[in-house]
Amino acid sequence: MRIVRKKFRPDYKFVRHCGGAHLEVQNLNVHIKDNHILKNVNITFPDKKITCIIGPSGCGKTTLLKTMNRLIDTVEGAKIEGKIILGTEDIVGSGENIIHHRRRIGLVSQKPCPLPMSIFDNVAYGCRIHGILNRRKLRMVVQHYLKAVGLWNEVENRLKTPASRLSMGQQQRLCLARSLAVEPQFILADEATSSLDPMSSKNVEELFVKLKNDYSIIMVTHTLQQAQRIADYAVFMYLGEVVEAGTAEQLFKNPQHTLTKEYLSGAFN
């Protein structure tokens, strides 16, 4: 049992109902109009680890994240076949409320996207949608998760100011706090550090390493050095297919597939 789970959580309403943290993609195919984007993708994501998905641009990494978060539902002409099993439920074929689903699988985008409201209201936004309306409890939630992402000391005296006034690095941590506030089981990060300066990028990396004690993290990155620094598990994709997957140590130090070896050596982009 992890010590942190014994502590009081201001959002215990979500924690006690979150269920199993198993996430598995089975024979997933995604077509967008006439384009076959994801091709028979099969991945089982480890619990409370950082999984880094690597591969050249256009290989389907972001589409995979959007499919798991159900953002693909908003893409015109998208057709999904296969299964994505979260806990014991197939989220592709289920009629689950999409807002409830996105609470369980949060997404942090490449570019910070704070809502056009105050710092406080950004973090409290999801909690209000899911029924936490008590002002005292919301204050506890906001403080708890701003501390979790290392932002509280920087913003505690200006919680009512617009989030847009924060730096890019601060905005990205705020967006992460907003996702954490509803206690997701999985955090999806789509190149979450690519638009940040080196120091802010380092801070977010360190934050993900810390957060994996309580969350399963799936991160798309184009930076091999970043994946080598923080990944526990790695997936290499090419042209919409999973070429190779395994522990980070195995994939980076002893890749089995020729394409993986060529990509890691810089033979192609």
CSV table of C-alpha atoms in Angstrom, one decimal:
chain,number,residue,atom,x,y,z
A,1,MET,CA,0.0,0.0,0.0
A,2,ARG,CA,1.3,3.4,-1.0
A,3,ILE,CA,1.6,5.9,1.8
A,4,VAL,CA,0.1,8.7,-0.2
A,5,ARG,CA,-3.2,6.9,-0.5
A,6,LYS,CA,-3.5,6.9,3.3
A,7,LYS,CA,-3.5,10.7,3.3
A,8,PHE,CA,-6.7,12.8,3.1
A,9,ARG,CA,-7.6,13.6,-0.4
A,10,PRO,CA,-10.0,16.5,-1.0
A,11,ASP,CA,-11.4,14.7,-4.1
A,12,TYR,CA,-12.0,11.4,-2.4
A,13,LYS,CA,-15.4,11.3,-4.2
A,14,PHE,CA,-13.4,10.4,-7.4
A,15,VAL,CA,-10.7,8.3,-5.8
A,16,ARG,CA,-13.0,5.7,-4.3
A,17,HIS,CA,-14.9,5.2,-7.6
A,18,CYS,CA,-11.9,5.0,-10.0
A,19,GLY,CA,-11.8,1.2,-10.3
A,20,GLY,CA,-9.0,-0.8,-11.9
A,21,ALA,CA,-6.2,1.0,-13.7
A,22,HIS,CA,-5.7,-1.6,-16.5
A,23,LEU,CA,-5.5,-0.1,-20.0
A,24,GLU,CA,-5.1,-2.3,-23.1
A,25,VAL,CA,-5.4,-1.5,-26.8
A,26,GLN,CA,-6.5,-4.5,-28.9
A,27,ASN,CA,-6.5,-4.7,-32.7
A,28,LEU,CA,-7.1,-1.0,-33.0
A,29,ASN,CA,-7.7,0.5,-36.4
A,30,VAL,CA,-8.5,4.1,-37.0
A,31,HIS,CA,-9.5,5.5,-40.4
A,32,ILE,CA,-10.0,9.2,-41.1
A,33,LYS,CA,-11.9,9.5,-44.3
A,34,ASP,CA,-9.8,7.5,-46.8
A,35,ASN,CA,-6.6,7.4,-44.7
A,36,HIS,CA,-5.8,4.4,-42.6
A,37,ILE,CA,-4.0,6.1,-39.6
A,38,LEU,CA,-3.7,3.3,-37.0
A,39,LYS,CA,-3.2,-0.3,-38.1
A,40,ASN,CA,-3.9,-3.2,-35.9
A,41,VAL,CA,-2.4,-1.6,-32.8
A,42,ASN,CA,-1.9,-3.8,-29.7
A,43,ILE,CA,-0.4,-2.4,-26.5
A,44,THR,CA,-0.8,-3.2,-22.8
A,45,PHE,CA,0.2,-0.2,-20.8
A,46,PRO,CA,1.8,-0.9,-17.4
A,47,ASP,CA,0.3,0.5,-14.2
A,48,LYS,CA,2.0,3.4,-12.4
A,49,LYS,CA,4.9,3.6,-14.9
A,50,ILE,CA,5.9,6.1,-17.6
A,51,THR,CA,5.3,4.8,-21.1
A,52,CYS,CA,7.0,6.9,-23.8
A,53,ILE,CA,5.6,6.5,-27.4
A,54,ILE,CA,8.3,7.4,-30.0
A,55,GLY,CA,8.4,7.4,-33.7
A,56,PRO,CA,8.7,9.9,-36.7
A,57,SER,CA,6.1,12.6,-37.3
A,58,GLY,CA,2.9,11.3,-38.9
A,59,CYS,CA,3.2,7.7,-37.5
A,60,GLY,CA,0.0,7.9,-35.5
A,61,LYS,CA,1.2,8.7,-32.0
A,62,THR,CA,-1.1,11.7,-31.4
A,63,THR,CA,-4.0,9.9,-33.0
A,64,LEU,CA,-3.5,7.0,-30.6
A,65,LEU,CA,-3.7,9.4,-27.6
A,66,LYS,CA,-6.8,11.1,-29.0
A,67,THR,CA,-8.5,7.8,-29.5
A,68,MET,CA,-7.8,6.7,-26.0
A,69,ASN,CA,-9.2,10.1,-24.7
A,70,ARG,CA,-12.1,10.0,-27.2
A,71,LEU,CA,-11.1,13.3,-28.7
A,72,ILE,CA,-11.1,11.4,-32.0
A,73,ASP,CA,-14.9,11.4,-31.7
A,74,THR,CA,-14.8,15.1,-32.8
A,75,VAL,CA,-12.8,14.4,-36.0
A,76,GLU,CA,-14.9,14.4,-39.1
A,77,GLY,CA,-14.8,11.1,-41.0
A,78,ALA,CA,-13.1,9.2,-38.2
A,79,LYS,CA,-13.9,5.5,-38.0
A,80,ILE,CA,-12.7,3.3,-35.1
A,81,GLU,CA,-12.4,-0.5,-35.1
A,82,GLY,CA,-11.0,-2.7,-32.3
A,83,LYS,CA,-11.0,-2.3,-28.5
A,84,ILE,CA,-9.6,-0.1,-25.8
A,85,ILE,CA,-10.1,-1.8,-22.5
A,86,LEU,CA,-10.0,0.4,-19.4
A,87,GLY,CA,-10.4,-1.7,-16.3
A,88,THR,CA,-12.9,-4.2,-17.6
A,89,GLU,CA,-14.8,-2.0,-20.0
A,90,ASP,CA,-14.3,-1.5,-23.8
A,91,ILE,CA,-14.4,2.3,-24.1
A,92,VAL,CA,-14.7,2.1,-27.9
A,93,GLY,CA,-18.0,0.2,-27.8
A,94,SER,CA,-19.4,1.5,-24.6
A,95,GLY,CA,-22.1,4.2,-24.2
A,96,GLU,CA,-20.2,5.8,-21.3
A,97,ASN,CA,-20.7,9.5,-20.9
A,98,ILE,CA,-17.7,11.1,-22.6
A,99,ILE,CA,-17.2,13.6,-19.8
A,100,HIS,CA,-16.9,10.8,-17.3
A,101,HIS,CA,-14.5,9.0,-19.6
A,102,ARG,CA,-12.2,12.0,-20.0
A,103,ARG,CA,-12.1,12.2,-16.2
A,104,ARG,CA,-10.6,8.7,-16.1
A,105,ILE,CA,-8.1,9.4,-18.9
A,106,GLY,CA,-6.8,13.0,-18.8
A,107,LEU,CA,-4.9,14.6,-21.7
A,108,VAL,CA,-2.2,17.3,-21.5
A,109,SER,CA,-1.6,18.9,-24.9
A,110,GLN,CA,1.5,19.9,-26.7
A,111,LYS,CA,0.7,23.6,-26.2
A,112,PRO,CA,-0.6,24.8,-22.8
A,113,CYS,CA,-4.4,25.5,-23.1
A,114,PRO,CA,-5.6,27.2,-19.9
A,115,LEU,CA,-9.3,28.1,-19.9
A,116,PRO,CA,-10.2,31.8,-20.2
A,117,MET,CA,-10.7,32.2,-16.5
A,118,SER,CA,-8.8,32.6,-13.3
A,119,ILE,CA,-6.1,30.3,-12.0
A,120,PHE,CA,-8.4,29.0,-9.3
A,121,ASP,CA,-11.3,28.4,-11.7
A,122,ASN,CA,-9.1,26.5,-14.1
A,123,VAL,CA,-8.2,23.9,-11.4
A,124,ALA,CA,-11.8,23.8,-10.0
A,125,TYR,CA,-13.4,23.5,-13.5
A,126,GLY,CA,-13.6,19.7,-13.8
A,127,CYS,CA,-14.6,19.3,-10.1
A,128,ARG,CA,-17.6,21.5,-10.6
A,129,ILE,CA,-18.6,19.6,-13.7
A,130,HIS,CA,-18.5,16.4,-11.7
A,131,GLY,CA,-20.5,17.7,-8.8
A,132,ILE,CA,-18.1,19.2,-6.3
A,133,LEU,CA,-19.6,22.6,-5.6
A,134,ASN,CA,-18.8,23.3,-1.9
A,135,ARG,CA,-16.5,26.3,-1.9
A,136,ARG,CA,-14.4,25.1,1.0
A,137,LYS,CA,-13.8,21.7,-0.6
A,138,LEU,CA,-12.9,23.4,-3.9
A,139,ARG,CA,-10.3,25.5,-2.2
A,140,MET,CA,-8.8,22.4,-0.7
A,141,VAL,CA,-8.7,20.7,-4.1
A,142,VAL,CA,-7.1,23.7,-5.8
A,143,GLN,CA,-4.4,24.0,-3.2
A,144,HIS,CA,-3.7,20.3,-3.1
A,145,TYR,CA,-3.1,20.0,-6.8
A,146,LEU,CA,-1.3,23.3,-7.3
A,147,LYS,CA,1.1,22.0,-4.7
A,148,ALA,CA,1.3,18.6,-6.4
A,149,VAL,CA,2.5,20.3,-9.6
A,150,GLY,CA,4.9,22.7,-7.7
A,151,LEU,CA,2.9,25.8,-8.6
A,152,TRP,CA,1.3,26.8,-5.3
A,153,ASN,CA,4.1,28.9,-3.9
A,154,GLU,CA,4.2,30.8,-7.2
A,155,VAL,CA,0.5,31.6,-7.5
A,156,GLU,CA,-1.1,31.4,-4.0
A,157,ASN,CA,-1.4,35.2,-3.8
A,158,ARG,CA,-3.0,35.7,-7.2
A,159,LEU,CA,-5.5,32.8,-7.6
A,160,LYS,CA,-8.1,35.2,-8.9
A,161,THR,CA,-5.9,36.5,-11.8
A,162,PRO,CA,-6.4,35.2,-15.3
A,163,ALA,CA,-4.4,32.1,-16.1
A,164,SER,CA,-3.3,33.6,-19.3
A,165,ARG,CA,-0.9,35.8,-17.3
A,166,LEU,CA,1.2,32.9,-16.3
A,167,SER,CA,4.4,31.9,-18.2
A,168,MET,CA,4.2,29.0,-20.7
A,169,GLY,CA,5.8,26.6,-18.2
A,170,GLN,CA,3.4,27.7,-15.4
A,171,GLN,CA,0.5,27.3,-17.8
A,172,GLN,CA,1.5,23.8,-18.6
A,173,ARG,CA,1.7,22.8,-14.9
A,174,LEU,CA,-1.6,24.5,-14.4
A,175,CYS,CA,-3.2,22.4,-17.1
A,176,LEU,CA,-1.7,19.3,-15.5
A,177,ALA,CA,-3.2,20.4,-12.1
A,178,ARG,CA,-6.6,20.8,-13.8
A,179,SER,CA,-6.3,17.2,-15.1
A,180,LEU,CA,-5.2,15.8,-11.8
A,181,ALA,CA,-8.0,17.5,-9.8
A,182,VAL,CA,-10.5,15.0,-11.0
A,183,GLU,CA,-8.2,12.0,-10.2
A,184,PRO,CA,-7.7,10.4,-13.6
A,185,GLN,CA,-6.3,6.8,-13.7
A,186,PHE,CA,-4.1,7.6,-16.7
A,187,ILE,CA,-2.4,10.9,-17.8
A,188,LEU,CA,-1.8,11.3,-21.5
A,189,ALA,CA,0.8,13.8,-22.4
A,190,ASP,CA,1.2,14.8,-26.1
A,191,GLU,CA,4.7,16.3,-26.4
A,192,ALA,CA,3.9,18.2,-23.2
A,193,THR,CA,7.3,19.8,-23.0
A,194,SER,CA,8.0,20.6,-26.7
A,195,SER,CA,6.9,24.3,-26.4
A,196,LEU,CA,8.7,24.9,-23.1
A,197,ASP,CA,12.1,26.4,-22.4
A,198,PRO,CA,14.8,23.9,-21.1
A,199,MET,CA,14.2,24.7,-17.4
A,200,SER,CA,10.5,24.4,-17.6
A,201,SER,CA,10.8,21.2,-19.6
A,202,LYS,CA,13.1,19.8,-16.9
A,203,ASN,CA,10.6,20.8,-14.2
A,204,VAL,CA,7.7,19.0,-16.0
A,205,GLU,CA,9.9,15.9,-16.6
A,206,GLU,CA,10.7,15.7,-12.9
A,207,LEU,CA,7.0,16.2,-12.1
A,208,PHE,CA,6.0,13.3,-14.3
A,209,VAL,CA,8.6,11.1,-12.6
A,210,LYS,CA,7.2,12.0,-9.2
A,211,LEU,CA,3.6,11.6,-10.3
A,212,LYS,CA,4.1,8.0,-11.5
A,213,ASN,CA,3.9,6.9,-7.9
A,214,ASP,CA,0.1,7.6,-8.1
A,215,TYR,CA,-0.7,7.7,-11.8
A,216,SER,CA,0.0,5.8,-15.0
A,217,ILE,CA,1.5,8.2,-17.6
A,218,ILE,CA,1.6,7.8,-21.3
A,219,MET,CA,3.8,10.3,-23.1
A,220,VAL,CA,4.3,11.0,-26.7
A,221,THR,CA,7.8,12.5,-27.3
A,222,HIS,CA,10.0,13.3,-30.3
A,223,THR,CA,13.0,13.7,-28.0
A,224,LEU,CA,14.8,10.4,-27.7
A,225,GLN,CA,16.9,11.8,-24.9
A,226,GLN,CA,13.8,12.6,-22.9
A,227,ALA,CA,12.4,9.1,-23.4
A,228,GLN,CA,15.7,7.6,-22.3
A,229,ARG,CA,15.7,9.7,-19.2
A,230,ILE,CA,12.2,9.1,-17.9
A,231,ALA,CA,10.6,6.1,-19.6
A,232,ASP,CA,10.0,2.8,-17.8
A,233,TYR,CA,8.3,1.3,-20.9
A,234,ALA,CA,8.7,2.4,-24.5
A,235,VAL,CA,6.7,1.9,-27.7
A,236,PHE,CA,8.1,2.5,-31.2
A,237,MET,CA,5.6,3.3,-33.9
A,238,TYR,CA,6.1,3.7,-37.7
A,239,LEU,CA,3.4,4.3,-40.4
A,240,GLY,CA,0.6,3.6,-38.0
A,241,GLU,CA,1.9,0.4,-36.6
A,242,VAL,CA,3.6,-0.7,-33.4
A,243,VAL,CA,6.9,-2.0,-34.5
A,244,GLU,CA,8.3,-2.8,-31.1
A,245,ALA,CA,7.4,-2.4,-27.5
A,246,GLY,CA,9.1,-3.3,-24.2
A,247,THR,CA,10.9,-2.0,-21.2
A,248,ALA,CA,12.8,1.1,-21.9
A,249,GLU,CA,16.1,-0.6,-21.1
A,250,GLN,CA,15.4,-3.4,-23.5
A,251,LEU,CA,14.1,-1.2,-26.4
A,252,PHE,CA,16.8,1.5,-26.1
A,253,LYS,CA,19.8,-0.8,-25.4
A,254,ASN,CA,18.9,-4.0,-27.2
A,255,PRO,CA,16.2,-3.3,-29.9
A,256,GLN,CA,15.0,-6.3,-31.8
A,257,HIS,CA,13.6,-4.8,-35.0
A,258,THR,CA,15.8,-3.3,-37.8
A,259,LEU,CA,13.5,-0.3,-38.1
A,260,THR,CA,13.8,0.4,-34.3
A,261,LYS,CA,17.6,0.2,-34.6
A,262,GLU,CA,17.6,2.6,-37.6
A,263,TYR,CA,15.4,5.1,-35.8
A,264,LEU,CA,17.4,5.1,-32.6
A,265,SER,CA,20.6,5.5,-34.6
A,266,GLY,CA,19.2,8.5,-36.5
A,267,ALA,CA,19.1,6.8,-39.8
A,268,PHE,CA,15.7,8.3,-40.6
A,269,ASN,CA,13.3,10.9,-39.1
